Amino acid sequence: MEWRAGCLLLVASSPLLAGGCQDVSIRKVGGAPALSSAGRMERIGRWAARQKTEAGTPPPLRGAALGPGAEDLSDPDLLLARAERSYRAGFQAGRGASEIDARYQVDALRDVTSAIRGMLPGPGGREADPRLARARALHSSAQEEFLRVTSGRSVRLDEDWRAGLEEKGIRLTIARDSHFLSPESFDRFYFDDDFAVKNLEDQHKTEGIGVPLIALRRFDLKKLESREGEEKFLMPRQVYPMTAVLKPEPTAPGGAYNLRLELHDPLVESDVDLGDRAEPLAADLTTPLVYHFVQSPLPILQEIGLLDPQWLEKVAGLYMLHPYEPGKIPVVLVHGLRSSPAAWMHVINDLRGDPVLRERYQVWLFMYPTGTPFPASAAKLRKGLDELREVVDPAHADAAFDRAVLIGHSMGGLISKMMIERSGDELWKLVGRRPFDELKAEEEHKAMLRRVFFFEPHPSIARVVFIATPHRGSDLGDQFIGRLADRLIRLPISMRLLYKSLLAQNGADFFTSEIREGGLPSSIDELRTDNRLLLTLAGLPRKPVPAHSIIGQIDPNLPIEYGSDGVVPYSSSHLDWASSELVVEGDHGCQDEAETLRELRRILYLHLGKALPGGEPAEAATTESPADRRDSNLNLPNAIRSLREPPE
């Protein structure tokens, strides 16, 4: 066992099998209230200075009973000044007087909301009003302080929390516009401000109304295998970006303060209604995404999925990152060898940060154990797409579903290519010497094998993107580390038992010599340059959909035809029939490169019949044939340009 442990460590530490996104991290940065921000304090303090009001003089608490100085105001400047004083007074009351602090924040919210409503459009438009940005900052700060002082570092929108507010004289109702946004759907919420993301250059945050939160969806591990309907296609322990908005409501004299809490989804909403005005919704799309991938067990699962894949079988499958959105085109991301959906963190962050793509596309992930033969994973993806459609679009009325885009990295590209191919009996001939119908097996097993070896192009796939894909294999399978990993992989017990059962029921002569003598192949074995499976796949007929290649090259000084990303050579990644090809400077994890991200955005804009902002005009989008054929490398330096001429 010691030798196996040492070998496992060697394989796990090999950079040749790395899956990308290795350096992105997230850490807690405190939990101090928003008031500690010097910039925000400076903006807020100017209101009181302009009104010649002493910032430290607390106003009387209002809400339930009017008192001196609590008269109804209409001038935005006066309202902002009083809101700022209420905000300061609450904060200075400290955590030891949480009831007073919370009440002051409600007063501040009421005044700053009225001030925002009272800011009329000027010659340059309402956004030109210099007070507006500061008013929004105060509005969000008061909300965050209220949530922090009443709940602590994490928010639980449960009955206990609301009961505690009642004891403080605050009656809170929660908007229930959808099941997805109901508080019962989430375990807890964290403040985005309490976390800092490192080593991710583009972070997509929007200033506006509300408090951005990291929302942890409720999940019971015991119910993993019994989930049904759409729930089955949502990732376990999914994390969502969410924005909380508190709205003061009319308060009767002598009664409790009344508040309404709304949860908003910044992936589909950009504005929030403040009475008669639509205000921009505060949002953070990056921090919850990084939290989800970094804090999840995915880095461990990618090792298990390669070396002991049976442990990943229960959680493998097709997952949506958001409840299904009719009318939005699916983008299905398929990771590669010794990898996991976390490899797509940069890509998802980039797509979410583009308002056009966010509005028109929905991102799905396919997670699978990378040690098993990849045709079996392709069959699982095919089945997952069919099952998901029967759940979310059983009438097949959503045309967007049939415009899905597959993006596969490394071995995930081979799985993606199989989604647009027609097998005939070519794959079966690699394992069986007699017709499949003569195979003796349990009906359940035979149906499963039929899905693996016999398939048609999937009708929902309208475009495919290959990133660092070894269409003709990789030297990795022939190198020491590849052979070692191949030896260490333990195929699932169910797969090994089925293999023995088939041999026993049909006799060894029923199968080809590779199966009789070599046994079941692992995924690494299938990636060897001389593997017959890859040669067979290369010759299968394809659905005529646009396909694009993105290829990494470590050394930009080499001629392209001799280039490599360190794992896959250019000669293996190149496809003569690709609609476009882009060679980027980078290694096998080139899905994170800025050039790759821009190319993916270009392709997705092209799929919409649009041009990338600031880029070239888009050709007419089609799902029938690769009519958008072009060579993206024409914009690159000569050292990294594809040698083939751009097609006519």
XYZ file of C-alpha atoms in Angstrom:
648
model
C 0.000 0.000 0.000
C 2.929 2.366 0.652
C 4.090 2.134 -2.958
C 0.572 2.985 -4.140
C 0.385 6.001 -1.835
C 3.714 7.262 -3.149
C 2.656 6.784 -6.751
C -0.646 8.561 -6.093
C 1.264 11.528 -4.712
C 3.509 11.583 -7.774
C 0.555 11.541 -10.162
C -1.350 14.165 -8.170
C 1.634 16.529 -8.229
C 2.256 16.192 -11.956
C 1.742 19.509 -13.805
C 0.984 17.519 -16.979
C -2.350 16.491 -15.485
C -3.311 19.855 -14.014
C -6.821 21.094 -14.694
C -6.521 24.907 -14.540
C -7.697 27.613 -12.095
C -5.060 26.471 -9.610
C -4.148 29.913 -8.223
C -7.519 31.594 -7.664
C -8.324 31.858 -3.960
C -10.761 33.511 -1.601
C -10.253 34.590 1.998
C -12.198 36.270 4.750
C -11.263 39.873 5.354
C -12.975 40.759 8.579
C -16.659 41.271 8.994
C -16.395 44.936 9.873
C -19.503 46.921 8.976
C -19.602 48.942 5.801
C -19.102 52.142 7.801
C -15.421 51.283 8.205
C -14.870 52.065 4.533
C -13.059 55.398 4.532
C -14.218 56.306 1.045
C -17.850 55.658 1.838
C -17.595 57.587 5.133
C -16.091 60.555 3.318
C -18.938 60.622 0.806
C -21.584 60.352 3.493
C -20.038 62.954 5.774
C -20.281 65.682 3.138
C -24.063 65.809 3.423
C -23.998 66.829 7.063
C -21.210 69.345 6.410
C -23.176 71.040 3.648
C -26.237 71.274 5.874
C -24.151 72.740 8.712
C -25.376 69.939 10.909
C -23.180 68.505 13.612
C -22.543 64.953 12.504
C -22.336 63.643 16.045
C -25.716 64.953 17.139
C -28.101 62.013 16.994
C -31.603 62.698 15.721
C -34.560 61.382 17.695
C -35.726 57.916 16.746
C -38.795 58.079 14.580
C -40.960 55.427 13.008
C -43.451 54.432 15.638
C -43.910 57.877 17.200
C -43.078 61.291 15.772
C -40.979 63.554 17.974
C -39.098 66.858 17.770
C -37.135 67.113 14.535
C -39.076 64.244 12.992
C -41.205 66.408 10.757
C -41.843 65.252 7.224
C -39.193 66.628 4.862
C -39.178 66.783 1.086
C -35.863 68.460 0.243
C -33.355 65.755 -0.831
C -30.406 67.512 0.798
C -32.150 67.768 4.148
C -33.317 64.168 3.907
C -29.783 62.970 3.111
C -28.331 64.948 5.998
C -30.819 63.476 8.452
C -30.324 59.968 7.031
C -26.581 60.303 7.527
C -27.064 61.378 11.150
C -29.379 58.422 11.793
C -26.863 56.077 10.196
C -24.025 57.402 12.387
C -26.140 57.389 15.520
C -27.059 53.743 15.009
C -23.498 52.687 14.357
C -22.192 54.611 17.353
C -24.786 52.913 19.558
C -22.701 49.799 19.008
C -23.510 46.132 19.099
C -24.460 46.445 22.747
C -27.530 48.415 21.711
C -28.544 46.465 18.639
C -32.194 47.465 18.951
C -31.343 51.170 18.784
C -28.862 50.611 15.963
C -31.416 48.656 13.913
C -34.139 51.289 14.425
C -31.796 54.100 13.387
C -30.916 52.221 10.198
C -34.609 51.898 9.345
C -34.964 55.669 9.842
C -31.941 56.237 7.604
C -33.399 53.953 4.940
C -36.728 55.761 4.990
C -35.090 59.181 4.536
C -32.552 58.185 1.892
C -35.253 56.376 -0.107
C -37.370 59.533 -0.084
C -34.324 61.581 -1.087
C -33.608 59.333 -4.092
C -37.221 59.575 -5.206
C -37.059 63.349 -4.936
C -34.057 63.738 -7.240
C -35.619 64.942 -10.481
C -33.958 64.593 -13.893
C -31.769 67.548 -14.803
C -30.320 68.757 -18.126
C -27.757 65.961 -18.104
C -30.221 63.286 -16.944
C -30.832 62.090 -13.419
C -27.550 60.151 -13.328
C -25.742 63.483 -13.642
C -26.997 64.516 -10.177
C -23.827 64.436 -8.028
C -25.884 63.475 -4.973
C -27.212 60.252 -6.468
C -24.126 58.038 -6.122
C -23.665 59.121 -2.518
C -27.340 58.524 -1.761
C -27.120 54.999 -3.163
C -23.999 54.346 -1.087
C -25.802 55.437 2.084
C -28.851 53.357 1.176
C -26.735 50.209 0.806
C -24.677 50.975 3.922
C -27.760 51.368 6.101
C -29.163 48.065 4.807
C -25.919 46.221 5.445
C -25.580 47.665 8.946
C -29.151 46.614 9.734
C -28.519 43.046 8.562
C -25.204 42.810 10.391
C -26.462 44.154 13.712
C -29.495 41.870 13.692
C -27.886 38.697 12.378
C -24.102 38.734 12.716
C -21.599 37.634 10.066
C -24.024 35.315 8.338
C -27.700 35.881 7.718
C -30.344 33.230 8.284
C -33.707 34.427 7.039
C -35.628 32.055 9.286
C -38.393 32.330 11.865
C -35.942 32.781 14.740
C -34.398 35.823 13.068
C -37.770 37.402 12.344
C -38.923 36.667 15.893
C -35.840 38.477 17.214
C -36.716 41.495 15.102
C -40.254 41.475 16.513
C -38.760 41.711 20.001
C -36.878 44.826 18.851
C -40.107 46.393 17.616
C -39.440 45.670 13.939
C -41.936 43.707 11.881
C -40.376 42.249 8.740
C -42.122 40.595 5.801
C -40.307 38.739 3.037
C -41.291 38.980 -0.613
C -42.022 35.589 -2.160
C -42.059 36.207 -5.881
C -40.581 32.810 -6.756
C -39.689 29.524 -5.109
C -36.061 29.987 -6.110
C -35.821 33.287 -4.221
C -37.651 32.145 -1.106
C -35.434 32.214 2.005
C -36.359 28.615 2.814
C -34.356 27.547 -0.268
C -31.087 28.644 1.360
C -29.141 27.586 4.431
C -27.495 30.919 5.026
C -26.158 34.068 3.413
C -22.718 35.638 3.761
C -21.809 39.256 3.077
C -19.725 39.651 -0.071
C -17.775 42.438 1.612
C -16.365 39.909 4.073
C -14.435 38.061 1.359
C -11.605 38.983 -0.969
C -10.837 37.126 -4.201
C -7.178 36.845 -5.184
C -5.546 36.120 -8.544
C -8.643 36.789 -10.627
C -8.127 39.909 -12.682
C -11.694 40.599 -13.822
C -14.159 40.842 -10.960
C -17.675 41.802 -11.951
C -19.295 44.071 -9.376
C -21.919 46.779 -9.796
C -22.643 49.672 -7.460
C -26.289 50.278 -6.737
C -29.136 49.573 -4.351
C -28.970 46.559 -2.057
C -26.495 44.338 -0.244
C -24.699 41.693 -2.361
C -24.710 38.312 -0.634
C -23.239 34.849 -1.088
C -26.276 32.555 -0.917
C -25.701 28.919 0.072
C -28.500 26.778 -1.237
C -30.036 24.283 1.179
C -28.962 20.711 0.501
C -29.470 17.402 2.284
C -26.775 14.871 1.369
C -29.061 12.022 2.429
C -31.488 12.976 -0.340
C -28.838 13.118 -3.088
C -30.026 10.010 -4.927
C -33.739 10.630 -4.380
C -33.872 14.084 -5.970
C -36.395 14.466 -8.753
C -37.392 16.955 -11.438
C -35.336 20.100 -11.919
C -33.799 19.618 -8.475
C -31.840 16.656 -9.853
C -29.963 18.959 -12.230
C -28.904 21.597 -9.688
C -25.440 21.111 -8.200
C -25.260 19.882 -4.612
C -24.484 22.734 -2.238
C -24.845 25.292 -5.021
C -23.842 28.896 -4.268
C -25.631 31.810 -5.924
C -25.092 35.553 -6.153
C -27.962 37.317 -4.434
C -28.801 40.902 -3.498
C -30.925 41.779 -0.482
C -33.012 44.961 -0.626
C -34.793 46.340 2.466
C -37.745 48.664 1.930
C -39.370 50.621 4.786
C -43.147 50.410 4.726
C -45.759 52.728 6.292
C -45.702 52.599 10.074
C -48.727 53.296 12.242
C -48.217 55.696 15.189
C -47.347 53.680 18.252
C -46.803 50.497 16.233
C -43.735 48.497 15.216
C -41.363 49.550 12.469
C -42.435 47.837 9.233
C -39.877 46.511 6.735
C -40.062 44.460 3.562
C -37.127 42.284 2.525
C -36.685 41.378 -1.134
C -34.147 38.918 -2.537
C -33.062 39.760 -6.072
C -31.209 37.591 -8.566
C -28.484 39.740 -10.209
C -28.025 37.162 -12.974
C -31.433 38.068 -14.371
C -32.179 41.461 -12.801
C -30.298 44.725 -13.233
C -32.752 47.178 -11.624
C -34.817 47.402 -8.465
C -38.048 49.322 -8.032
C -37.976 52.079 -5.412
C -41.569 53.210 -5.604
C -41.858 55.210 -8.794
C -38.204 54.801 -9.773
C -36.062 52.004 -11.156
C -32.627 52.060 -9.541
C -29.572 49.977 -10.493
C -29.276 46.802 -8.428
C -26.030 46.314 -6.522
C -24.402 43.065 -7.611
C -21.321 40.921 -7.189
C -21.221 38.089 -9.718
C -17.647 36.984 -9.037
C -17.231 36.416 -5.294
C -20.058 33.843 -4.937
C -18.751 31.977 -7.995
C -15.227 31.732 -6.594
C -16.573 30.820 -3.152
C -18.553 27.974 -4.715
C -15.628 26.437 -6.562
C -12.824 27.101 -4.060
C -14.741 26.118 -0.921
C -16.288 23.028 -2.543
C -14.710 19.529 -2.540
C -14.192 19.704 -6.323
C -10.348 19.852 -6.098
C -10.442 16.536 -4.207
C -13.086 15.054 -6.469
C -10.950 15.652 -9.553
C -8.250 13.380 -8.108
C -10.805 10.763 -7.067
C -12.538 10.999 -10.446
C -9.309 10.020 -12.190
C -7.844 7.369 -9.911
C -10.921 5.870 -8.218
C -13.826 6.938 -10.433
C -16.519 4.785 -8.833
C -16.730 7.252 -5.926
C -17.794 10.008 -8.297
C -20.540 8.038 -10.027
C -23.288 9.206 -7.656
C -22.627 12.908 -8.199
C -21.605 12.752 -11.867
C -23.990 14.266 -14.367
C -25.276 17.375 -16.092
C -25.833 20.379 -13.830
C -27.328 23.811 -14.254
C -25.732 26.727 -12.400
C -29.141 28.400 -12.164
C -32.737 27.195 -12.415
C -33.743 26.702 -16.035
C -34.411 29.909 -17.959
C -36.633 29.405 -21.030
C -35.445 31.322 -24.062
C -31.784 31.299 -23.028
C -29.336 29.209 -25.058
C -27.476 26.539 -23.041
C -23.682 26.676 -22.971
C -22.500 23.263 -21.780
C -18.952 23.157 -20.387
C -17.176 19.789 -20.361
C -13.933 19.571 -18.374
C -10.946 17.397 -19.174
C -8.758 14.697 -17.647
C -8.012 14.932 -13.910
C -10.211 17.973 -13.727
C -13.596 19.148 -12.529
C -16.119 21.917 -13.268
C -13.863 24.239 -11.255
C -11.616 24.383 -14.333
C -14.245 26.664 -15.906
C -14.190 29.332 -13.192
C -12.519 31.964 -15.392
C -14.788 31.173 -18.336
C -17.999 31.368 -16.290
C -16.849 34.589 -14.642
C -16.087 36.123 -18.031
C -19.418 35.086 -19.584
C -21.390 36.335 -16.594
C -19.612 39.662 -16.758
C -20.878 40.339 -20.282
C -24.456 41.756 -20.104
C -25.360 40.532 -23.602
C -24.173 36.977 -23.010
C -25.691 36.930 -19.529
C -29.057 37.865 -21.010
C -28.974 35.346 -23.875
C -27.148 32.294 -22.458
C -27.380 29.964 -19.456
C -24.322 27.992 -18.327
C -24.455 24.260 -17.589
C -21.677 21.962 -16.410
C -21.028 18.304 -17.103
C -19.137 16.543 -14.319
C -17.861 13.011 -14.819
C -15.195 10.641 -13.438
C -12.276 11.175 -15.787
C -10.675 7.776 -15.195
C -13.488 5.814 -16.886
C -13.551 5.276 -20.673
C -14.731 8.559 -22.154
C -17.322 7.007 -24.530
C -19.221 5.984 -21.389
C -19.085 9.602 -20.189
C -20.328 10.782 -23.584
C -23.307 8.431 -23.258
C -24.017 9.893 -19.818
C -23.962 13.428 -21.211
C -26.263 12.424 -24.054
C -28.690 10.859 -21.591
C -28.450 13.860 -19.271
C -29.423 16.274 -22.044
C -32.424 14.115 -22.939
C -33.585 13.756 -19.332
C -33.157 17.438 -18.559
C -35.240 18.422 -21.559
C -38.063 16.121 -20.518
C -38.089 17.913 -17.158
C -37.798 21.571 -18.207
C -39.202 21.490 -21.765
C -41.234 18.297 -22.245
C -43.175 19.774 -25.186
C -39.895 20.699 -26.925
C -41.306 24.196 -27.356
C -38.181 26.118 -26.336
C -36.215 26.723 -29.542
C -33.236 27.967 -27.518
C -32.630 24.437 -26.205
C -31.905 23.327 -29.767
C -29.226 25.993 -30.181
C -26.986 24.652 -27.409
C -23.236 25.301 -27.582
C -20.800 22.658 -26.309
C -17.373 23.772 -25.094
C -14.962 20.963 -24.243
C -11.455 21.164 -22.820
C -8.920 18.387 -23.451
C -10.689 15.025 -23.119
C -13.914 16.984 -22.682
C -13.469 18.051 -26.302
C -13.507 14.393 -27.384
C -16.736 13.873 -25.437
C -18.168 16.995 -27.069
C -17.195 15.795 -30.544
C -19.074 12.560 -29.950
C -22.240 14.646 -29.437
C -22.212 15.615 -33.131
C -21.109 12.248 -34.571
C -23.008 9.240 -35.915
C -21.519 5.941 -34.757
C -23.123 3.353 -36.996
C -21.556 0.083 -35.815
C -17.973 1.358 -36.075
C -17.405 1.642 -32.319
C -18.937 -1.746 -31.655
C -16.535 -3.330 -34.124
C -13.692 -2.272 -31.830
C -14.935 -4.591 -29.079
C -17.240 -7.181 -30.661
C -16.578 -9.724 -33.413
C -20.260 -10.514 -33.880
C -23.342 -8.263 -34.231
C -24.483 -6.451 -31.118
C -27.928 -8.071 -31.283
C -26.312 -11.438 -30.581
C -24.806 -10.183 -27.319
C -26.102 -12.020 -24.254
C -26.631 -9.681 -21.304
C -29.219 -8.398 -18.859
C -31.590 -6.050 -20.657
C -30.538 -3.145 -18.413
C -26.879 -3.728 -19.219
C -27.572 -4.166 -22.910
C -29.480 -0.876 -23.033
C -26.562 0.868 -21.349
C -24.048 -0.622 -23.798
C -26.274 0.371 -26.703
C -26.139 4.013 -25.533
C -22.335 3.837 -25.391
C -21.666 2.204 -28.768
C -24.584 3.356 -30.919
C -25.581 6.989 -31.167
C -26.756 9.766 -33.456
C -25.758 13.445 -33.378
C -27.632 15.054 -30.525
C -30.383 17.290 -31.930
C -29.849 20.046 -29.349
C -26.208 20.739 -30.208
C -25.791 23.589 -32.705
C -22.131 24.560 -32.225
C -19.003 23.011 -30.661
C -15.779 24.529 -29.364
C -12.663 22.403 -28.796
C -9.980 23.704 -26.410
C -6.630 21.839 -26.286
C -8.357 18.683 -27.497
C -6.243 15.603 -28.380
C -8.197 14.436 -31.437
C -5.267 12.222 -32.435
C -4.104 11.380 -28.931
C -1.368 12.634 -26.662
C 2.132 11.536 -25.811
C 0.979 11.680 -22.194
C -0.514 8.203 -22.552
C 2.896 6.840 -23.615
C 4.985 8.749 -21.056
C 5.963 7.378 -17.660
C 3.512 9.525 -15.699
C 0.689 8.535 -18.039
C 1.495 4.817 -17.816
C 1.761 5.134 -14.033
C -1.619 6.865 -13.766
C -3.118 4.210 -16.032
C -1.859 1.487 -13.684
C -3.257 3.284 -10.632
C -6.759 3.852 -12.005
C -9.360 1.602 -10.410
C -12.306 1.314 -12.759
C -15.708 1.140 -11.030
C -16.588 -2.223 -9.546
C -19.829 -2.283 -11.525
C -17.864 -1.903 -14.773
C -15.417 -4.676 -13.849
C -18.205 -7.040 -12.823
C -20.058 -6.362 -16.074
C -16.883 -7.119 -18.031
C -16.497 -10.506 -16.312
C -20.189 -11.274 -16.745
C -20.112 -10.550 -20.483
C -17.075 -12.760 -20.972
C -18.728 -15.563 -19.050
C -22.068 -15.339 -20.889
C -20.714 -14.864 -24.416
C -17.315 -16.516 -24.398
C -13.994 -14.824 -25.058
C -14.228 -15.387 -28.829
C -17.215 -13.036 -29.027
C -14.875 -10.092 -28.378
C -11.857 -8.631 -30.143
C -8.362 -9.443 -28.964
C -7.940 -5.979 -27.424
C -10.841 -6.670 -25.072
C -9.991 -10.334 -24.453
C -6.341 -9.737 -23.672
C -6.100 -6.093 -22.708
C -9.204 -5.891 -20.543
C -11.148 -2.684 -20.030
C -9.268 0.445 -21.076
C -8.965 3.508 -18.850
C -9.360 7.000 -20.236
C -5.578 7.483 -20.315
C -5.170 4.303 -22.333
C -7.715 5.660 -24.824
C -5.667 8.860 -25.242
C -2.585 7.086 -26.560
C -1.606 8.152 -30.050
C -2.003 4.626 -31.440
C -5.399 3.957 -29.873
C -7.897 2.626 -32.409
C -10.815 4.419 -30.746
C -9.425 7.850 -31.639
C -8.763 6.768 -35.211
C -12.325 5.468 -35.505
C -13.866 8.627 -34.029
C -11.894 10.736 -36.514
C -13.606 8.960 -39.387
C -17.209 9.041 -38.161
C -19.762 11.164 -40.068
C -20.659 14.413 -38.325
C -23.623 16.704 -37.976
C -22.782 19.809 -40.085
C -22.583 22.324 -37.224
C -19.939 25.049 -36.822
C -16.915 23.841 -34.858
C -14.057 25.944 -33.504
C -10.580 25.047 -32.263
C -8.585 26.899 -29.614
C -5.076 25.496 -29.297
C -2.357 26.305 -26.774
C 1.301 26.736 -27.662
C 3.960 27.090 -24.992
C 6.750 28.332 -27.245
C 5.551 31.076 -29.627
C 8.869 30.996 -31.476
C 8.249 27.532 -32.886
C 6.426 27.055 -36.178
C 2.828 26.214 -35.431
C 2.964 22.726 -36.923
C 5.697 21.786 -34.417
C 3.994 23.462 -31.459
C 2.500 21.923 -28.334
C 0.709 22.994 -25.169
C 2.955 20.673 -23.158
C 0.469 17.794 -23.282
C -1.199 17.873 -26.691
C 0.744 18.727 -29.878
C -0.723 21.038 -32.493
C -0.857 18.144 -34.947
C -3.339 16.409 -32.637
C -5.501 19.461 -31.853
C -5.777 20.757 -35.422
C -8.901 19.950 -37.443
C -9.086 20.623 -41.165
C -12.869 20.900 -40.962
C -12.990 23.448 -38.128
C -14.853 26.681 -38.864
C -12.115 28.655 -37.119
C -8.879 28.017 -35.326
C -7.045 30.174 -32.810
C -3.603 29.375 -31.448
C -2.955 31.126 -28.133
C 0.256 31.429 -26.186
C -0.279 29.147 -23.191
C -0.078 25.631 -21.807
C -2.650 22.880 -21.642
C -4.758 24.922 -19.223
C -5.180 27.635 -21.838
C -8.941 27.912 -21.203
C -7.983 30.602 -18.643
C -5.956 32.728 -21.073
C -7.288 36.195 -21.945
C -7.120 35.385 -25.678
C -9.167 32.237 -25.125
C -11.797 34.102 -23.131
C -12.108 36.733 -25.831
C -12.392 34.072 -28.532
C -15.139 32.288 -26.626
C -17.043 35.550 -26.346
C -16.558 36.145 -30.074
C -17.928 32.710 -30.890
C -20.947 33.157 -28.634
C -21.665 36.589 -30.127
C -21.338 34.989 -33.561
C -23.861 32.353 -32.521
C -26.279 35.222 -31.882
C -25.514 36.811 -35.245
C -23.786 39.714 -33.502
C -20.325 41.222 -33.575
C -18.144 41.273 -30.488
C -18.095 44.881 -29.212
C -15.047 46.555 -30.670
C -14.369 43.583 -32.933
C -15.017 42.464 -36.472
C -18.505 42.294 -38.030
C -20.222 38.972 -37.413
C -21.102 36.605 -40.196
C -24.661 35.363 -40.375
C -25.174 32.764 -37.623
C -26.404 29.341 -38.682
C -26.955 25.959 -37.136
C -27.098 24.102 -40.450
C -23.559 24.415 -41.758
C -20.219 25.999 -40.813
C -21.029 29.192 -42.692
C -19.159 31.362 -40.197
C -15.807 29.879 -41.242
C -12.874 32.191 -40.553
C -9.349 32.003 -39.206
C -8.980 33.866 -35.936
C -5.204 33.607 -36.129
C -5.017 36.347 -38.744
C -4.966 38.858 -35.885
C -2.015 37.189 -34.136
C 1.728 37.786 -34.536
C 3.350 35.766 -37.296
C 4.958 33.435 -34.763
C 1.587 32.264 -33.486
C -0.414 32.341 -36.715
C -1.946 29.254 -38.245
C -0.127 28.137 -41.398
C -3.255 27.165 -43.263
C -4.860 29.788 -45.441
C -8.184 31.216 -44.298
C -10.966 29.364 -46.121
C -12.986 31.018 -48.831
